[in-house]
Short mmCIF file of C-alpha atoms in Angstrom, two decimals:
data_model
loop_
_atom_site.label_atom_id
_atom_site.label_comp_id
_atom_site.label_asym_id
_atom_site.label_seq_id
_atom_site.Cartn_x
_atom_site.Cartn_y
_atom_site.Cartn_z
CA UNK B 1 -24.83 22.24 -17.50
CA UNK B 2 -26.24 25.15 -14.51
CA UNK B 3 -26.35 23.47 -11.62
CA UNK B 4 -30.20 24.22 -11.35
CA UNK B 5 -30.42 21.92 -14.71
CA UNK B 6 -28.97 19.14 -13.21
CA UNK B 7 -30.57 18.87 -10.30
CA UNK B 8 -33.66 19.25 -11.98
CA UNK B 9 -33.09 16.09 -14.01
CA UNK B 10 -31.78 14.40 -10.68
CA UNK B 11 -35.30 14.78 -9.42
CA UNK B 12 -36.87 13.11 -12.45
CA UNK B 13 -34.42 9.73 -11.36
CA UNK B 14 -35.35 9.55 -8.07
CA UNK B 15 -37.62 10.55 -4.88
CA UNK B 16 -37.62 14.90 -5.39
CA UNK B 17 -37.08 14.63 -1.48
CA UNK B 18 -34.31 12.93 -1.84
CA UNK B 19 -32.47 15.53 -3.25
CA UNK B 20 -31.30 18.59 -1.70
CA UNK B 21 -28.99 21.58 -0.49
CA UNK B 22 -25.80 20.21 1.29
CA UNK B 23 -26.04 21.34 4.53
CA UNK B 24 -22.48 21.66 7.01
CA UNK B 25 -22.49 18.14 8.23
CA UNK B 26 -21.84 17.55 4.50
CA UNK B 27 -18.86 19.93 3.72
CA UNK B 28 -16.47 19.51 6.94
CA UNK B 29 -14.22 16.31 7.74
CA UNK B 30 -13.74 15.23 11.78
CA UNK B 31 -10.93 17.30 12.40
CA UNK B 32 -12.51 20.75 10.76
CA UNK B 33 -9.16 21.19 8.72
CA UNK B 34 -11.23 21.81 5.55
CA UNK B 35 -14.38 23.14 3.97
CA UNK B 36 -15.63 21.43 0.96
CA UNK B 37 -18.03 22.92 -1.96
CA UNK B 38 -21.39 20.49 -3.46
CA UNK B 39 -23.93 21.54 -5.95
CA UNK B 40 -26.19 19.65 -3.58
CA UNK B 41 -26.89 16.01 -1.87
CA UNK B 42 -28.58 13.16 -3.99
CA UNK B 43 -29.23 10.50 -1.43
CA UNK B 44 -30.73 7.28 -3.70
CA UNK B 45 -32.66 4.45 -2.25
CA UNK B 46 -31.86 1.63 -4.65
CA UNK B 47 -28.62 0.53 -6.26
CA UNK B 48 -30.77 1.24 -9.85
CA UNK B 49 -30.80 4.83 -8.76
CA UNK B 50 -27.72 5.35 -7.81
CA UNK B 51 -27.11 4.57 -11.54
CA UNK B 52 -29.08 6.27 -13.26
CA UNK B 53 -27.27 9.36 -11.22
CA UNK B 54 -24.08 8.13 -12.35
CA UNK B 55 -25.25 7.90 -15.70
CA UNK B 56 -26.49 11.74 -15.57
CA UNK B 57 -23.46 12.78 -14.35
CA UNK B 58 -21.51 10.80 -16.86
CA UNK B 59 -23.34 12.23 -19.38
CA UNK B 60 -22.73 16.08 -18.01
CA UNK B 61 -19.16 15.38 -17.11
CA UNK B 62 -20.59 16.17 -13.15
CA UNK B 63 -18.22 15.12 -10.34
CA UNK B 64 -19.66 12.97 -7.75
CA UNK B 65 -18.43 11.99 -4.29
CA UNK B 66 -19.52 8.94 -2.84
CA UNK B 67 -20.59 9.44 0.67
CA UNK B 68 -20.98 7.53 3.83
CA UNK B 69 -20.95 8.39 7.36
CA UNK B 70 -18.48 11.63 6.99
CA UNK B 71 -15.85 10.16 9.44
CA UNK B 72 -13.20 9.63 7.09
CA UNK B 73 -10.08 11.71 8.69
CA UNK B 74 -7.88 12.20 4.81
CA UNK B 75 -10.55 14.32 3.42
CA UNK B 76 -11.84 12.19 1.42
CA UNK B 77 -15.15 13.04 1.69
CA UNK B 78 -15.09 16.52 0.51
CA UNK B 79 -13.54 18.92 -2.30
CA UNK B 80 -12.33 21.88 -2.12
CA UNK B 81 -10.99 22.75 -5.26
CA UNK B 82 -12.26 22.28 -8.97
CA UNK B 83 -16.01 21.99 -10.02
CA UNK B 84 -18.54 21.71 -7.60
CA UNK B 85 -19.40 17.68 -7.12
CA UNK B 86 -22.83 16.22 -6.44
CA UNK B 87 -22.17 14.41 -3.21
CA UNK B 88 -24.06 11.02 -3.41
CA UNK B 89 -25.01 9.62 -0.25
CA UNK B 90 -26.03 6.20 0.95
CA UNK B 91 -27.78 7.24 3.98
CA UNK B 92 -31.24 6.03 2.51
CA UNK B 93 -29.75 2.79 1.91
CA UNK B 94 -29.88 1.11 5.03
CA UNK B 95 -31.41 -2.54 4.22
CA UNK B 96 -30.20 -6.07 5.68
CA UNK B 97 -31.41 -7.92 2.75
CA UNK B 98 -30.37 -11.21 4.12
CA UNK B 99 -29.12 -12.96 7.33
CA UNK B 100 -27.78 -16.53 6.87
CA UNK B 101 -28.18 -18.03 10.06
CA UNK B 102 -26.80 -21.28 9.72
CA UNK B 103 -23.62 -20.09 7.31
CA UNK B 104 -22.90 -16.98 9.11
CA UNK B 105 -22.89 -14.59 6.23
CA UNK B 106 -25.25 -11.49 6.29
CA UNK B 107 -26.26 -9.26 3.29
CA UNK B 108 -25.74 -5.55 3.70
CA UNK B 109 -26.26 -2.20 2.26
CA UNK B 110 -24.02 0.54 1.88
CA UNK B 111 -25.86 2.55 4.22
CA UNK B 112 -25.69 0.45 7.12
CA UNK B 113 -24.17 2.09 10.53
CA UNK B 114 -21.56 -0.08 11.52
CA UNK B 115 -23.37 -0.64 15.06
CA UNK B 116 -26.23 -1.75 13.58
CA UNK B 117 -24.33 -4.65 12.23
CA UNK B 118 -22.67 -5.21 15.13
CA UNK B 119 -26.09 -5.54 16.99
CA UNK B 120 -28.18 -7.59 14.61
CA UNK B 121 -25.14 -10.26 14.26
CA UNK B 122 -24.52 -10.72 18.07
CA UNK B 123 -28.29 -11.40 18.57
CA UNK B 124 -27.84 -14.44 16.67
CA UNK B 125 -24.71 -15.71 18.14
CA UNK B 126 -22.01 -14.23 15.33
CA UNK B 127 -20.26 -11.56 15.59
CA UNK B 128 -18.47 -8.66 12.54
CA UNK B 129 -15.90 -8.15 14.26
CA UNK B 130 -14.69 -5.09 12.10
CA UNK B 131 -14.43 -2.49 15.32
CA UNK B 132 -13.73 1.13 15.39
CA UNK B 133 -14.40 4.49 17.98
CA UNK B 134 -16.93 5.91 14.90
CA UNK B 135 -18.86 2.28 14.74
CA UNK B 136 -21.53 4.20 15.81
CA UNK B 137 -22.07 6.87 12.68
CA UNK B 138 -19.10 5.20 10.25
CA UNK B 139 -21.22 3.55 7.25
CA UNK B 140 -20.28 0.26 5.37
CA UNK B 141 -19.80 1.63 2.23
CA UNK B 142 -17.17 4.01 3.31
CA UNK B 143 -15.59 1.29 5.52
CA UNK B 144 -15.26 -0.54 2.64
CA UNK B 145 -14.37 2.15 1.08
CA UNK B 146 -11.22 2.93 2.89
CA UNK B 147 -10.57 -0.79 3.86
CA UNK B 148 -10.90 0.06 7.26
CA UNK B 149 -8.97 -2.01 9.91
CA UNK B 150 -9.65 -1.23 13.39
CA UNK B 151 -8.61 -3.21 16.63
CA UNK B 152 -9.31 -6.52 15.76
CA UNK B 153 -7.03 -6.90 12.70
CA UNK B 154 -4.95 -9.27 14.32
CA UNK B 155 -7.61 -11.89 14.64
CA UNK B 156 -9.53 -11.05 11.63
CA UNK B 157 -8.15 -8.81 9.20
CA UNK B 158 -9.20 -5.70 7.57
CA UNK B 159 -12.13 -4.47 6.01
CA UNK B 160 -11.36 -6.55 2.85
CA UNK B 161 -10.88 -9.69 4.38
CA UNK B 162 -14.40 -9.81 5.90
CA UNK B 163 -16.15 -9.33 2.21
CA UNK B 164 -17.47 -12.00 0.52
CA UNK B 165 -18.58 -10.36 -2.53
CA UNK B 166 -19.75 -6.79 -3.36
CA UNK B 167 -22.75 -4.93 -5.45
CA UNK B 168 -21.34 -1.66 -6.94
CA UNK B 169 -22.45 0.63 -9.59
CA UNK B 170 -19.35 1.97 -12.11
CA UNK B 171 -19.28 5.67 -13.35
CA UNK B 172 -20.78 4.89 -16.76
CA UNK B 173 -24.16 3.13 -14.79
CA UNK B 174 -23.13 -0.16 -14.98
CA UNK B 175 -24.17 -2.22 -11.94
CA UNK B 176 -21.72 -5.21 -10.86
CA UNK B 177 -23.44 -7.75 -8.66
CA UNK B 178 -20.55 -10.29 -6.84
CA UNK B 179 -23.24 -10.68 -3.99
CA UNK B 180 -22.43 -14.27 -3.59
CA UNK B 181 -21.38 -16.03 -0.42
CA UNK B 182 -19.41 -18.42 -1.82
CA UNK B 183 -16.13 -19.07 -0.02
CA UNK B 184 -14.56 -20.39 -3.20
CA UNK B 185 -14.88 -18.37 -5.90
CA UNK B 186 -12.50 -18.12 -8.94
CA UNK B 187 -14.82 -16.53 -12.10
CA UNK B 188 -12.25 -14.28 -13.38
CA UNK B 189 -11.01 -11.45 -11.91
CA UNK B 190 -12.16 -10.16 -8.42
CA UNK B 191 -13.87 -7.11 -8.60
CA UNK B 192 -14.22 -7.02 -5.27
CA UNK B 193 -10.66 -6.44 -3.81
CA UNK B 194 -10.29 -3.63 -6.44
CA UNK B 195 -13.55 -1.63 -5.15
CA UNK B 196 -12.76 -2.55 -1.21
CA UNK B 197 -10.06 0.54 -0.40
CA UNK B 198 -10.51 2.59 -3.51
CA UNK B 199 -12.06 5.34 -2.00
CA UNK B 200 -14.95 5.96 -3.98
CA UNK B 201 -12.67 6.59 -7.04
CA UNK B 202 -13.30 3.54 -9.26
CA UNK B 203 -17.18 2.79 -8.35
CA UNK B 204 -19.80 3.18 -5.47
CA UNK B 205 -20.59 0.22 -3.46
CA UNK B 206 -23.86 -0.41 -2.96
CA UNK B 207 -24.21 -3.42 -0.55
CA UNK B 208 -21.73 -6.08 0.33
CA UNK B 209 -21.88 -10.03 1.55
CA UNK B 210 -20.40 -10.13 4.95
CA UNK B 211 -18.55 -12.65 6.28
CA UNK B 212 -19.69 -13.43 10.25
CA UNK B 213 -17.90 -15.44 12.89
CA UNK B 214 -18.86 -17.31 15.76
CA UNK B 215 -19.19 -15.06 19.06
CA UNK B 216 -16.69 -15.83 21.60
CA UNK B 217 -17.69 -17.70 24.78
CA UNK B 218 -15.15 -16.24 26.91
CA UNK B 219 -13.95 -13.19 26.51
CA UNK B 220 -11.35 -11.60 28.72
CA UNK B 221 -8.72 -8.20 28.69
CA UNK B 222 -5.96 -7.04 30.57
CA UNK B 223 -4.09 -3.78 31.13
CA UNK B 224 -0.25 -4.22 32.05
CA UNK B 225 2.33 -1.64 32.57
CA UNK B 226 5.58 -2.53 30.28
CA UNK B 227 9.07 -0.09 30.76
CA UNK B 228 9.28 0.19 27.02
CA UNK B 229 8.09 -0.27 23.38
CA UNK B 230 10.92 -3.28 23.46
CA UNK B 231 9.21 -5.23 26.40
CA UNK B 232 5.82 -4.53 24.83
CA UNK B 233 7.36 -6.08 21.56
CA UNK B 234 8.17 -9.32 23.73
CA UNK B 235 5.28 -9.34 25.69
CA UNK B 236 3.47 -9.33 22.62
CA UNK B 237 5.25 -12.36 21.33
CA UNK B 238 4.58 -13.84 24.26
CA UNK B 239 0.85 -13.46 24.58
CA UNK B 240 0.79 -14.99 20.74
CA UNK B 241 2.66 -17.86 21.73
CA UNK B 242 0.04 -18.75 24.89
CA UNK B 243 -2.76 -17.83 23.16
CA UNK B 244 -2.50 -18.13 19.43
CA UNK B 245 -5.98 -17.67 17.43
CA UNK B 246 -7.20 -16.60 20.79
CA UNK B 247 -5.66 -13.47 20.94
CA UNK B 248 -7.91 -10.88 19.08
CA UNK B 249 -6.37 -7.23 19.95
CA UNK B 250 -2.84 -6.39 21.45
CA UNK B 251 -2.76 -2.34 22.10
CA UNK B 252 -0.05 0.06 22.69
CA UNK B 253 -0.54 3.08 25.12
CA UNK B 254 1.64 5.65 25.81
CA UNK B 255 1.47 7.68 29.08
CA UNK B 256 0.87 11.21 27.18
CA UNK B 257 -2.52 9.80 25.73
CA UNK B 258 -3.62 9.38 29.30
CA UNK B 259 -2.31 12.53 30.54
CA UNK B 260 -4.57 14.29 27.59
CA UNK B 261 -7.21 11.90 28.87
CA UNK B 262 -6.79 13.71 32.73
CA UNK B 263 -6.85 17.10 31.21
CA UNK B 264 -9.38 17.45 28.26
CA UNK B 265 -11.54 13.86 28.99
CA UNK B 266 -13.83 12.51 27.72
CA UNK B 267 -14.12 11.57 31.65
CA UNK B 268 -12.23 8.15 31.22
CA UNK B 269 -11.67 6.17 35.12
CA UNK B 270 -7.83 4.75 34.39
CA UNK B 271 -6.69 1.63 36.36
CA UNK B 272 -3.76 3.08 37.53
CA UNK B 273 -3.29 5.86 40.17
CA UNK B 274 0.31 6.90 38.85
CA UNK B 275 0.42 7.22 34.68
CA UNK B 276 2.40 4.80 33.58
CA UNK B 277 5.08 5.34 31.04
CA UNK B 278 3.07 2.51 28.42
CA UNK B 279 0.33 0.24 28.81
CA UNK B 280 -0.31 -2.70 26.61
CA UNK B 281 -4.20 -3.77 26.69
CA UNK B 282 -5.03 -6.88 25.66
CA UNK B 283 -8.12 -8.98 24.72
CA UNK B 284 -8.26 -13.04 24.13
CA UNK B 285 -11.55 -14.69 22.91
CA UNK B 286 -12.16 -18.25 23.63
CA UNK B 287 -14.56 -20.81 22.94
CA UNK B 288 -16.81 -22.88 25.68
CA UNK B 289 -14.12 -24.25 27.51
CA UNK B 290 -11.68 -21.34 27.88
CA UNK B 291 -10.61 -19.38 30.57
CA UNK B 292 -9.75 -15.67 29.59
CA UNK B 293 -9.06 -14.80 32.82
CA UNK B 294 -6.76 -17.48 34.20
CA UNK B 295 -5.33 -17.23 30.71
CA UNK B 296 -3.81 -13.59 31.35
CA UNK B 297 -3.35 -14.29 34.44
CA UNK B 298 -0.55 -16.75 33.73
CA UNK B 299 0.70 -14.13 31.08
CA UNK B 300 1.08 -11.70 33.64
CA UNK B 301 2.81 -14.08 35.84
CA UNK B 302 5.38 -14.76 33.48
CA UNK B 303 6.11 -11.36 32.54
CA UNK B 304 6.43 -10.16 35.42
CA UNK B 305 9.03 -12.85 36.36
CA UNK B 306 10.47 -11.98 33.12
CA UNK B 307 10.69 -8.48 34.21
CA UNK B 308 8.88 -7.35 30.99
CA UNK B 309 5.89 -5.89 33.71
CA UNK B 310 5.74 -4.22 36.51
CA UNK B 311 1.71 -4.01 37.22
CA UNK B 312 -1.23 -4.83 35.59
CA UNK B 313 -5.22 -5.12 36.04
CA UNK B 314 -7.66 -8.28 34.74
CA UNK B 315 -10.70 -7.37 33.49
CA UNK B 316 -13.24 -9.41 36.60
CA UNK B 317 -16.63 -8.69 34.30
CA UNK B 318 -17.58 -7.71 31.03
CA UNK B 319 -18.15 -4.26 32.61
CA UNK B 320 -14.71 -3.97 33.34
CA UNK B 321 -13.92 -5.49 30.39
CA UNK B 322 -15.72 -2.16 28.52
CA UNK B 323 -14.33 0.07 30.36
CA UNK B 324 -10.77 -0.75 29.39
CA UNK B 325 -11.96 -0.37 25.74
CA UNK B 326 -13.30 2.91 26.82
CA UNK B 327 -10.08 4.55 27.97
CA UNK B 328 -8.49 2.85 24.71
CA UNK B 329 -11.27 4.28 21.84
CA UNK B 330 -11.56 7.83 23.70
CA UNK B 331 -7.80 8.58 23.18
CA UNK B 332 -8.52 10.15 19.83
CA UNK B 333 -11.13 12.35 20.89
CA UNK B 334 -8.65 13.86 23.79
CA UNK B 335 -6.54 14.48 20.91
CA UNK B 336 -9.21 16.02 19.07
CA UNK B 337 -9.66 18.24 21.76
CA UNK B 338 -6.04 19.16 22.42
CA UNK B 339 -5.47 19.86 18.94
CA UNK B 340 -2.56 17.99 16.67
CA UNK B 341 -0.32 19.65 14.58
CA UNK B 342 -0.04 16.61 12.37
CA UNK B 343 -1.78 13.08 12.93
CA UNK B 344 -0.32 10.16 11.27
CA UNK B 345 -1.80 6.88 10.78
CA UNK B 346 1.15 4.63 9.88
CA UNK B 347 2.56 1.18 9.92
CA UNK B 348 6.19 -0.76 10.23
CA UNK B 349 6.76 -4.06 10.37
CA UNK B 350 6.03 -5.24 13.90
CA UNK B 351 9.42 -5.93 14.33
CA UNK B 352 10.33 -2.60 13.72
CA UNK B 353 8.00 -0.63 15.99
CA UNK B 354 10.31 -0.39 18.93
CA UNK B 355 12.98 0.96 16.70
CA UNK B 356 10.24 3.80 15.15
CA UNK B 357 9.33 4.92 18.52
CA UNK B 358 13.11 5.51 19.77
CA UNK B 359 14.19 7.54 16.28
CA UNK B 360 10.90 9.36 15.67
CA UNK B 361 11.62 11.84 18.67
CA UNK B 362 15.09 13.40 16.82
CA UNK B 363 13.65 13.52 13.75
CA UNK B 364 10.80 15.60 15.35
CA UNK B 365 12.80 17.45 17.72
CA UNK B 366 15.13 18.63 14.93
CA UNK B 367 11.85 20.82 13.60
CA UNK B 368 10.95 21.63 17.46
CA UNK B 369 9.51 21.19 20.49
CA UNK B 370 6.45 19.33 20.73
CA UNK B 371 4.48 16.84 22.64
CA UNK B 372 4.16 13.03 21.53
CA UNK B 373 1.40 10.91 21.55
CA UNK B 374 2.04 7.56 20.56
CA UNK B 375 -0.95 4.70 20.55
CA UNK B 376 -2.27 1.72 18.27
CA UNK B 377 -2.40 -1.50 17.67
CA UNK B 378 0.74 -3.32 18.27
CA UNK B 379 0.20 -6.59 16.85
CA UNK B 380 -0.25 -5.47 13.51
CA UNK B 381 2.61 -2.84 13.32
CA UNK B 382 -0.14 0.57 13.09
CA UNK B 383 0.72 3.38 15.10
CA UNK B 384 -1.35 6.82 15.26
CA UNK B 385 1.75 8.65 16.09
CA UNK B 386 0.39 12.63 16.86
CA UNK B 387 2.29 16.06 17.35
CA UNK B 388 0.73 18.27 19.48
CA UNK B 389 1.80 21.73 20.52
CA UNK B 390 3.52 22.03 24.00
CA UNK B 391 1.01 23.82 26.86
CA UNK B 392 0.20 27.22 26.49
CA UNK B 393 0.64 27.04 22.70
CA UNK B 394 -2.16 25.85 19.90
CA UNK B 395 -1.70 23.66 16.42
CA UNK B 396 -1.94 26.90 14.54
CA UNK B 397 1.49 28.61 16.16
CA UNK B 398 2.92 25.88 14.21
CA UNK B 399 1.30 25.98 10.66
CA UNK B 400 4.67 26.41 8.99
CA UNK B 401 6.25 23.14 10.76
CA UNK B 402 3.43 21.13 9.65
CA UNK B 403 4.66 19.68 6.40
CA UNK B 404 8.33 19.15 7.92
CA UNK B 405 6.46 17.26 10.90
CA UNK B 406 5.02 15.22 8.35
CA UNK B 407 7.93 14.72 6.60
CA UNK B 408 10.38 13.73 9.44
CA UNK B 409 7.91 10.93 10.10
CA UNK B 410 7.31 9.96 7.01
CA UNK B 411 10.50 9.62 5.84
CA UNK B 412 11.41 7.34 8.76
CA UNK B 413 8.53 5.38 7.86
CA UNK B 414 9.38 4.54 4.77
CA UNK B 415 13.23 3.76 5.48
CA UNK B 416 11.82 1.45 7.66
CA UNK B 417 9.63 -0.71 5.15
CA UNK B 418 6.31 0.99 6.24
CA UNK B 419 3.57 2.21 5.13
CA UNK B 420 2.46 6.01 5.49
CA UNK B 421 -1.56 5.50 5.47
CA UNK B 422 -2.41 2.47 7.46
CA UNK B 423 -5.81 1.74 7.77
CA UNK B 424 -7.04 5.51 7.17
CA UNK B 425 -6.51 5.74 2.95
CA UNK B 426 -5.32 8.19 0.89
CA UNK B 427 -8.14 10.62 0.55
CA UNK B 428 -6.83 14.26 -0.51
CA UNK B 429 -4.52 14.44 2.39
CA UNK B 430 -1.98 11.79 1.97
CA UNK B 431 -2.26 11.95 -2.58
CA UNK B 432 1.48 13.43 -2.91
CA UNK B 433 2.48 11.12 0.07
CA UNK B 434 1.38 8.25 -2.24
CA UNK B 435 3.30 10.14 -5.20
CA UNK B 436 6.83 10.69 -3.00
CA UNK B 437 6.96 7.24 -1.74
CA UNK B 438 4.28 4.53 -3.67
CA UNK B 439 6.44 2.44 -6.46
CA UNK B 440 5.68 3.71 -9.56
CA UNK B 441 4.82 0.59 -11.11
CA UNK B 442 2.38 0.67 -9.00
CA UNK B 443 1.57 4.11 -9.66
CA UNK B 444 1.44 3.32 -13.49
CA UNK B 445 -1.03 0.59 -13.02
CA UNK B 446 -3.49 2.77 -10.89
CA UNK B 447 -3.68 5.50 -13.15
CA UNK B 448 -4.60 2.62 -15.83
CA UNK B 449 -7.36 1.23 -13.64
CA UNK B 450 -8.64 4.79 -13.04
CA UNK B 451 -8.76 5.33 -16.66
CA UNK B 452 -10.57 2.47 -17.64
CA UNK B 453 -13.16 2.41 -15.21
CA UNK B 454 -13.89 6.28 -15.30
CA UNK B 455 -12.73 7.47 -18.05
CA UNK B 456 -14.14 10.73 -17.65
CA UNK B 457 -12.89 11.20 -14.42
CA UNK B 458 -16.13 12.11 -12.56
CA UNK B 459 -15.44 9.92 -9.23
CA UNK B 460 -14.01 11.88 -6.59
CA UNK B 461 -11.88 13.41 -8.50
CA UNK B 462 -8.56 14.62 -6.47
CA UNK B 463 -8.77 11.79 -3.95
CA UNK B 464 -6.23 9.20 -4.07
CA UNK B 465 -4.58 10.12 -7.80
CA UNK B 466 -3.64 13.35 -8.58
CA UNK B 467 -4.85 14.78 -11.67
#
């Protein structure tokens, strides 16, 4: 069907200025490493709209990418190759439908900015503590989506472990409502953990029950300066042993994220004159009669006199407190501006993360010379491990090391147990890593799902599966 056909019809479904031309912000991911194509942007109001567009485009065989807040870094978001898709956003559906006080559960649509959640669920007392640097454009659908994690996985979990049931519309029109917030719940099969991290490829969610948690009394962070991704490790274990539940983020820094920090910004004030070789930021949470402060402060104490740190800084105010976050969350946008070669968002068991960070460097260094910059979140074993080009030199000198960059890590990962997208998904970028080292039964039952549940094909096609 001509493109002017179908988005003819589209107008007869829902609001005519609702429908339109897909301007840039539409067609280019974070990074700017691709361009995608759109017949144009249907952005529907109500979850009944968005299927009776899936039903059109059912009908016309009309690809469709679900869209969200465009900060997805796999490409994911966007096509470049095959047909021309209708991108379907979810920006017009920004509703809280329903805020549970008294249970702590909170009724959201797809369209929701993350921040916005954030804000309406600390005004009562709860917080979602699903936390990211693009909290303030990412949108729930597409954090649902991807099965986001963030830095408080530790504590909480993912994306998919803060959902208490979904609304989603399938590629034939049908509507699946799961909107429940029952804890208990065992009605056959749940939908939900199949639509949570499929990328837009098996339905679009619409809205989602949320689960909330109490805010923290007390919260408290510290900075300390560890001689190695070894010490770190302990330190780690040691913080989990004082502080058990209490303990909501454990972070690994290396010193080259702060040196990009001193040269590119974003203007970031560091609590340490002299870069240290790694940093480990943490953050406890505590109820009414806690003390975050003298809590770390004990930590430190013993660490040092285990001679697992040599320095360190205690957050004294909430301010503070921020600020460490800040230096933390504006690491990726340094890189951004330095440029990577390759980015990769990985995990190992946590075990294993000292023993990734001593063997990546040969495998690297037996492609070339590069800079390193090695951050994430410790306590759950996800590393963004980056390759940048050394100074003088730009990402596109090195266009034809990229895939053997991404191969040397890769590899490594997976030899040690790990997993090469962590918390980022599959999009386009990563589908043949998820063909070179996914188990194939795995594989086999996928491709099954996918078949069943789009049959035709039409949702974002080329992300996740190939073919």
């Amino acid at each position: 069907m001509p493109m002017t056909d179908i988005m003819t019809r589209l107008a007869a479904l829902i609001d005519p200025a609702a429908i339109r031309a897909a301007g840039p912000s539409y067609l280019e991911e974070p990074r700017g490493r691709w361009q995608g194509k759109a017949l144009g942007v249907a952005a529907p109001g109500t979850a009944e709209e968005v299927a009776a567009i899936l039903r059109l485009c059912s009908e016309t065989g009309t690809p469709v990418i679900p869209y969200g807040g465009g900060t997805g870094l796999v490409g994911g978001q966007l096509a470049e190759e095959g047909a021309a898709p209708l991108i379907l956003s979810l920006e017009r559906m920004r509703a809280i439908r329903s805020f549970d006080v008294e249970a702590g559960t909170m009724t959201v649509e797809a369209g929701v900015i993350l921040q916005e959640i954030h804000t309406t669920a600390e005004a009562q007392g709860w917080i979602f503590p699903l936390t990211l640097a693009s909290q303030g454009s990412a949108r729930l659908g597409g954090l649902l989506a991807t099965n986001a994690g963030g830095v408080n996985v530790l504590r909480y979990g993912n994306a998919r472990d803060l959902v208490l049931g979904v609304e989603a519309v399938l590629a034939d029109g049908t509507v699946i409502n799961t909107l429940s917030p029952l804890r208990k719940n065992n009605m056959g099969y749940d939908l939900r953990h199949l639509l949570i991290g499929s990328e837009g490829t098996l339905g679009v969610i619409t809205a989602a029950s949320l689960r909330l948690f109490p805010k923290p009394a007390r919260q408290g962070a510290a900075m300390m300066v560890v001689p190695s991704p070894e010490a770190a490790l302990t330190l780690f274990k040691m913080a989990q042993a004082r502080a058990g539940d209490a303990l909501s983020a454990f972070e690994l820094i290396s010193q080259q994220g702060l040196l990009f920090l001193d040269a590119m910004g974003p203007e970031t004030r560091q609590p340490f004159d002299a870069r240290p070789d790694w940093i480990c930021l943490i953050d406890l949470g505590m109820g009414a009669g806690g003390d975050p402060e003298a809590a770390l402060e004990a930590l430190f104490a013993d660490a040092f006199e285990a001679g697992l740190v040599s320095d360190g800084v205690i957050a004294q105010s909430d301010g503070q407190r921020a600020e460490f976050w800040a230096l933390r969350e504006n690491i990726p946008e340094a890189n951004r501006r330095i440029g990577a070669i390759s980015s990769h968002d990985i995990s190992v068991p946590v075990a294993l993360v000292p023993r990734f960070i001593a063997e990546a460097p040969a495998r690297i260094g037996a492609v070339g010379e590069f800079r390193l910059n090695c951050f994430g979140h410790m306590g759950d074993g996800n590393l963004h491990y980056n390759v940048f080009p050394m100074p003088g030199k730009s990402s596109a000198d090195h266009d034809n090391q990229r895939s053997a960059i991404k191969r040397a890590v890769h590899d490594l990962v997976d030899e040690l147990g790990g997993s090469v997208s962590a918390e980022h998904g599959v999009g386009r970028l990563k589908v043949d890593d998820l063909e070179r080292y996914g188990d194939p039964g795995k594989l086999v039952a996928m491709r099954a799902i996918k078949a069943a549940l789009d049959p035709k094909g039409i949702l974002n096609p080329g992300a996740v599966l190939r073919g």
